[in-house]
Amino acid sequence: MPTLIPGTLVLVRHGQSEWNLANRFTGWWDVGVTEKGEAEARAAGKLLKDKGVLPTLAFTSLQTRAIKTLHLALEECGRLWIPEVKDWRLNERHYGGLTGLDKQQTREKHGEEQVHIWRRSFDEPPPPIETGSEFDLSGDPRYAGIAVPAAESLKLTIERVLPYYQEAIEPKLAEGETVIVSAHGNSLRALVKHLSSISDDDITDLEIPTGQPIVYEFDADMRAGERYYLKDA
């Protein structure tokens, strides 16, 4: 039998969302993308087409901003027809009781240092969301049968994203698929941390820009090469 050539992984953070623009903590709350976000998604798809990196399989979260970004990018590169898998484990980190709050007002109320810890600490989650509050998603039909977290640290986010990657996505890469994952800043941080062997301390400072495809290629033993932005290829 011929040896399979491992596939290519493309990671895309959703285009600018309505709450990115409003500077609010979003997490699992479902918001759309802005006009700028739509343009970022289309630009990502055009880049995929121009560089000849054409996805054969797609994964995304259950959140509109990631799904919409995926569809706009795939439309732009003529790949809307490829198989697509949606899973909650690719959702953004759950910001708990911070969900919906204005980030600057939260800094003024709790102090810059405390908010920085909530946002950038590896293993300290924000305050839990209150049951029955405006942003409580426990009754959302898309999460039926799922224990919606009350809040997550980056560490907890990794603990759901990484096993899903290893179970669902990595085997497809090993089969030679070109996989696109349209997700979120923290769920993608989880993947980059694993694939690029980034320490717990350093990963919290890694910024993943919206709408900029990140590419990983793999050797025959499924070891990831150096990541790069597709615009730089």
Short mmCIF file of C-alpha atoms in Angstrom, two decimals:
data_model
loop_
_atom_site.label_atom_id
_atom_site.label_comp_id
_atom_site.label_asym_id
_atom_site.label_seq_id
_atom_site.Cartn_x
_atom_site.Cartn_y
_atom_site.Cartn_z
CA MET A 1 0.00 0.00 0.00
CA PRO A 2 1.27 3.51 -0.74
CA THR A 3 2.26 5.64 2.23
CA LEU A 4 -0.22 8.42 2.91
CA ILE A 5 1.12 11.94 2.88
CA PRO A 6 -0.18 13.76 5.99
CA GLY A 7 -2.55 16.60 5.33
CA THR A 8 -2.49 20.30 6.10
CA LEU A 9 -4.19 22.08 8.99
CA VAL A 10 -5.57 25.60 8.58
CA LEU A 11 -6.68 27.49 11.70
CA VAL A 12 -8.83 30.60 11.33
CA ARG A 13 -10.12 32.76 14.16
CA HIS A 14 -13.55 34.16 13.32
CA GLY A 15 -13.76 37.63 11.82
CA GLN A 16 -14.41 40.61 14.07
CA SER A 17 -17.58 39.99 16.08
CA GLU A 18 -20.18 42.49 17.25
CA TRP A 19 -18.87 42.19 20.81
CA ASN A 20 -15.22 42.41 19.74
CA LEU A 21 -16.22 45.79 18.37
CA ALA A 22 -18.20 46.71 21.51
CA ASN A 23 -15.30 45.56 23.75
CA ARG A 24 -17.48 43.15 25.73
CA PHE A 25 -16.59 39.75 27.19
CA THR A 26 -18.26 37.24 24.87
CA GLY A 27 -17.25 33.66 25.62
CA TRP A 28 -20.08 31.23 24.83
CA TRP A 29 -22.64 33.96 24.16
CA ASP A 30 -23.73 33.91 20.53
CA VAL A 31 -23.11 37.08 18.53
CA GLY A 32 -22.70 37.74 14.83
CA VAL A 33 -19.82 39.18 12.86
CA THR A 34 -19.55 42.81 11.84
CA GLU A 35 -19.16 44.04 8.27
CA LYS A 36 -15.44 44.13 8.95
CA GLY A 37 -15.63 40.57 10.23
CA GLU A 38 -17.39 39.44 7.06
CA ALA A 39 -14.71 41.14 4.97
CA GLU A 40 -11.97 39.42 7.03
CA ALA A 41 -13.61 36.04 6.45
CA ARG A 42 -13.90 36.60 2.71
CA ALA A 43 -10.29 37.78 2.57
CA ALA A 44 -9.22 34.58 4.33
CA GLY A 45 -11.07 32.53 1.71
CA LYS A 46 -9.55 34.49 -1.16
CA LEU A 47 -6.10 33.90 0.35
CA LEU A 48 -6.78 30.16 0.55
CA LYS A 49 -7.76 30.18 -3.12
CA ASP A 50 -4.82 32.33 -4.23
CA LYS A 51 -2.31 30.17 -2.34
CA GLY A 52 -3.86 26.91 -3.51
CA VAL A 53 -4.62 25.68 0.01
CA LEU A 54 -8.08 24.26 -0.62
CA PRO A 55 -9.79 22.59 2.35
CA THR A 56 -11.32 19.14 1.94
CA LEU A 57 -12.89 18.96 5.43
CA ALA A 58 -14.09 21.62 7.90
CA PHE A 59 -14.57 21.80 11.65
CA THR A 60 -16.13 24.62 13.61
CA SER A 61 -17.85 25.43 16.90
CA LEU A 62 -21.56 25.84 17.63
CA GLN A 63 -21.21 29.63 17.64
CA THR A 64 -22.52 31.81 14.83
CA ARG A 65 -19.42 33.98 14.43
CA ALA A 66 -17.20 30.96 13.74
CA ILE A 67 -19.76 29.22 11.53
CA LYS A 68 -20.39 32.37 9.48
CA THR A 69 -16.66 32.97 9.08
CA LEU A 70 -16.19 29.41 7.87
CA HIS A 71 -18.99 29.66 5.33
CA LEU A 72 -17.86 33.00 3.95
CA ALA A 73 -14.27 31.77 3.61
CA LEU A 74 -15.33 28.52 1.95
CA GLU A 75 -17.65 30.36 -0.41
CA GLU A 76 -14.79 32.62 -1.46
CA CYS A 77 -12.51 29.69 -2.29
CA GLY A 78 -15.24 27.58 -3.91
CA ARG A 79 -15.40 24.98 -1.14
CA LEU A 80 -18.85 25.36 0.42
CA TRP A 81 -19.57 21.78 -0.63
CA ILE A 82 -16.99 20.08 1.60
CA PRO A 83 -18.06 18.06 4.68
CA GLU A 84 -18.43 20.15 7.83
CA VAL A 85 -18.51 19.15 11.50
CA LYS A 86 -19.77 21.43 14.29
CA ASP A 87 -18.86 20.65 17.90
CA TRP A 88 -19.21 22.57 21.17
CA ARG A 89 -15.71 21.55 22.21
CA LEU A 90 -14.35 24.09 19.71
CA ASN A 91 -16.35 26.87 21.39
CA GLU A 92 -14.65 29.91 22.86
CA ARG A 93 -13.59 29.84 26.49
CA HIS A 94 -16.56 30.45 28.81
CA TYR A 95 -16.10 33.81 30.54
CA GLY A 96 -18.59 33.01 33.30
CA GLY A 97 -19.88 36.01 35.22
CA LEU A 98 -17.90 38.40 33.02
CA THR A 99 -20.04 37.51 29.99
CA GLY A 100 -21.62 40.62 28.50
CA LEU A 101 -19.63 43.08 30.58
CA ASP A 102 -17.78 46.00 29.05
CA LYS A 103 -14.07 45.29 29.47
CA GLN A 104 -13.09 48.84 30.40
CA GLN A 105 -15.90 49.17 32.94
CA THR A 106 -14.85 45.84 34.42
CA ARG A 107 -11.29 47.13 34.80
CA GLU A 108 -12.58 50.25 36.54
CA LYS A 109 -14.69 48.18 38.91
CA HIS A 110 -12.29 45.34 39.74
CA GLY A 111 -8.90 46.84 38.89
CA GLU A 112 -6.55 46.31 35.97
CA GLU A 113 -4.56 43.57 37.73
CA GLN A 114 -7.57 41.42 38.60
CA VAL A 115 -9.06 41.66 35.11
CA HIS A 116 -5.68 40.80 33.60
CA ILE A 117 -5.59 37.68 35.79
CA TRP A 118 -9.09 36.67 34.70
CA ARG A 119 -8.24 37.22 31.04
CA ARG A 120 -4.68 35.95 30.87
CA SER A 121 -4.10 33.57 33.76
CA PHE A 122 -3.54 30.02 32.55
CA ASP A 123 -5.49 28.26 35.26
CA GLU A 124 -7.64 30.81 37.13
CA PRO A 125 -11.20 31.06 35.81
CA PRO A 126 -13.32 34.19 36.12
CA PRO A 127 -16.26 34.29 38.57
CA PRO A 128 -18.96 31.71 37.66
CA ILE A 129 -22.06 32.79 35.81
CA GLU A 130 -25.20 32.94 37.93
CA THR A 131 -27.83 30.30 37.18
CA GLY A 132 -30.81 31.91 35.48
CA SER A 133 -28.94 35.10 34.61
CA GLU A 134 -29.39 36.86 31.28
CA PHE A 135 -26.43 35.05 29.74
CA ASP A 136 -27.05 31.58 31.24
CA LEU A 137 -27.03 29.12 28.32
CA SER A 138 -28.04 25.99 30.19
CA GLY A 139 -31.43 26.05 28.42
CA ASP A 140 -30.09 26.72 24.92
CA PRO A 141 -31.20 23.86 22.63
CA ARG A 142 -27.82 23.63 20.93
CA TYR A 143 -26.33 22.52 24.27
CA ALA A 144 -28.99 19.96 25.14
CA GLY A 145 -27.31 17.10 27.01
CA ILE A 146 -24.10 19.12 27.54
CA ALA A 147 -22.97 20.29 30.96
CA VAL A 148 -22.50 23.97 30.11
CA PRO A 149 -19.57 25.26 32.21
CA ALA A 150 -20.11 28.06 34.72
CA ALA A 151 -16.71 29.55 33.81
CA GLU A 152 -13.45 28.34 32.26
CA SER A 153 -9.76 29.11 32.51
CA LEU A 154 -7.54 28.55 29.48
CA LYS A 155 -6.43 25.30 31.16
CA LEU A 156 -10.03 24.06 31.31
CA THR A 157 -10.59 25.11 27.71
CA ILE A 158 -7.58 23.07 26.62
CA GLU A 159 -8.92 20.07 28.53
CA ARG A 160 -11.91 19.89 26.17
CA VAL A 161 -10.34 21.15 22.93
CA LEU A 162 -7.24 18.96 22.84
CA PRO A 163 -8.92 15.56 23.29
CA TYR A 164 -11.40 16.50 20.57
CA TYR A 165 -8.57 17.45 18.23
CA GLN A 166 -6.81 14.15 18.93
CA GLU A 167 -9.96 12.07 18.50
CA ALA A 168 -11.67 13.80 15.58
CA ILE A 169 -9.28 16.05 13.66
CA GLU A 170 -5.81 14.50 13.88
CA PRO A 171 -6.89 11.18 12.31
CA LYS A 172 -8.25 13.06 9.30
CA LEU A 173 -4.96 14.91 8.91
CA ALA A 174 -3.16 11.56 9.06
CA GLU A 175 -5.36 10.42 6.15
CA GLY A 176 -4.16 13.34 4.04
CA GLU A 177 -7.11 15.72 4.38
CA THR A 178 -6.65 19.48 4.19
CA VAL A 179 -8.58 20.49 7.31
CA ILE A 180 -9.83 23.97 8.12
CA VAL A 181 -10.82 24.78 11.71
CA SER A 182 -12.81 27.98 12.15
CA ALA A 183 -12.95 28.73 15.85
CA HIS A 184 -12.06 31.26 18.54
CA GLY A 185 -9.09 32.98 20.16
CA ASN A 186 -8.84 30.59 23.11
CA SER A 187 -9.88 27.34 21.48
CA LEU A 188 -7.26 28.01 18.80
CA ARG A 189 -4.71 28.94 21.48
CA ALA A 190 -5.27 25.44 22.85
CA LEU A 191 -4.36 23.89 19.50
CA VAL A 192 -1.38 26.16 18.87
CA LYS A 193 -0.06 25.44 22.37
CA HIS A 194 -0.12 21.72 21.64
CA LEU A 195 1.17 21.80 18.07
CA SER A 196 3.92 24.35 18.70
CA SER A 197 4.88 23.08 22.19
CA ILE A 198 4.32 26.45 23.88
CA SER A 199 4.63 26.63 27.67
CA ASP A 200 1.77 27.39 30.05
CA ASP A 201 3.32 30.78 30.85
CA ASP A 202 3.95 31.82 27.25
CA ILE A 203 0.64 30.73 25.71
CA THR A 204 -1.36 33.34 27.62
CA ASP A 205 0.49 36.12 25.76
CA LEU A 206 -0.05 34.65 22.30
CA GLU A 207 -2.43 36.78 20.24
CA ILE A 208 -4.32 35.15 17.39
CA PRO A 209 -5.61 37.80 14.97
CA THR A 210 -9.08 37.58 13.48
CA GLY A 211 -9.43 36.26 9.95
CA GLN A 212 -5.75 35.38 9.40
CA PRO A 213 -5.24 31.71 8.37
CA ILE A 214 -2.50 29.91 10.30
CA VAL A 215 -1.06 26.82 8.61
CA TYR A 216 0.57 23.67 9.97
CA GLU A 217 2.09 20.96 7.81
CA PHE A 218 3.06 17.54 9.19
CA ASP A 219 5.81 15.00 8.61
CA ALA A 220 5.24 11.27 8.10
CA ASP A 221 5.14 10.75 11.89
CA MET A 222 2.46 13.46 12.27
CA ARG A 223 4.85 15.89 13.91
CA ALA A 224 3.77 19.45 13.23
CA GLY A 225 6.18 21.75 11.45
CA GLU A 226 6.65 25.43 12.21
CA ARG A 227 3.37 27.31 12.02
CA TYR A 228 3.10 30.19 9.59
CA TYR A 229 0.57 32.74 8.47
CA LEU A 230 -0.67 31.95 4.99
CA LYS A 231 -0.27 35.60 3.96
CA ASP A 232 3.49 35.16 4.50
CA ALA A 233 3.80 31.98 2.42
#
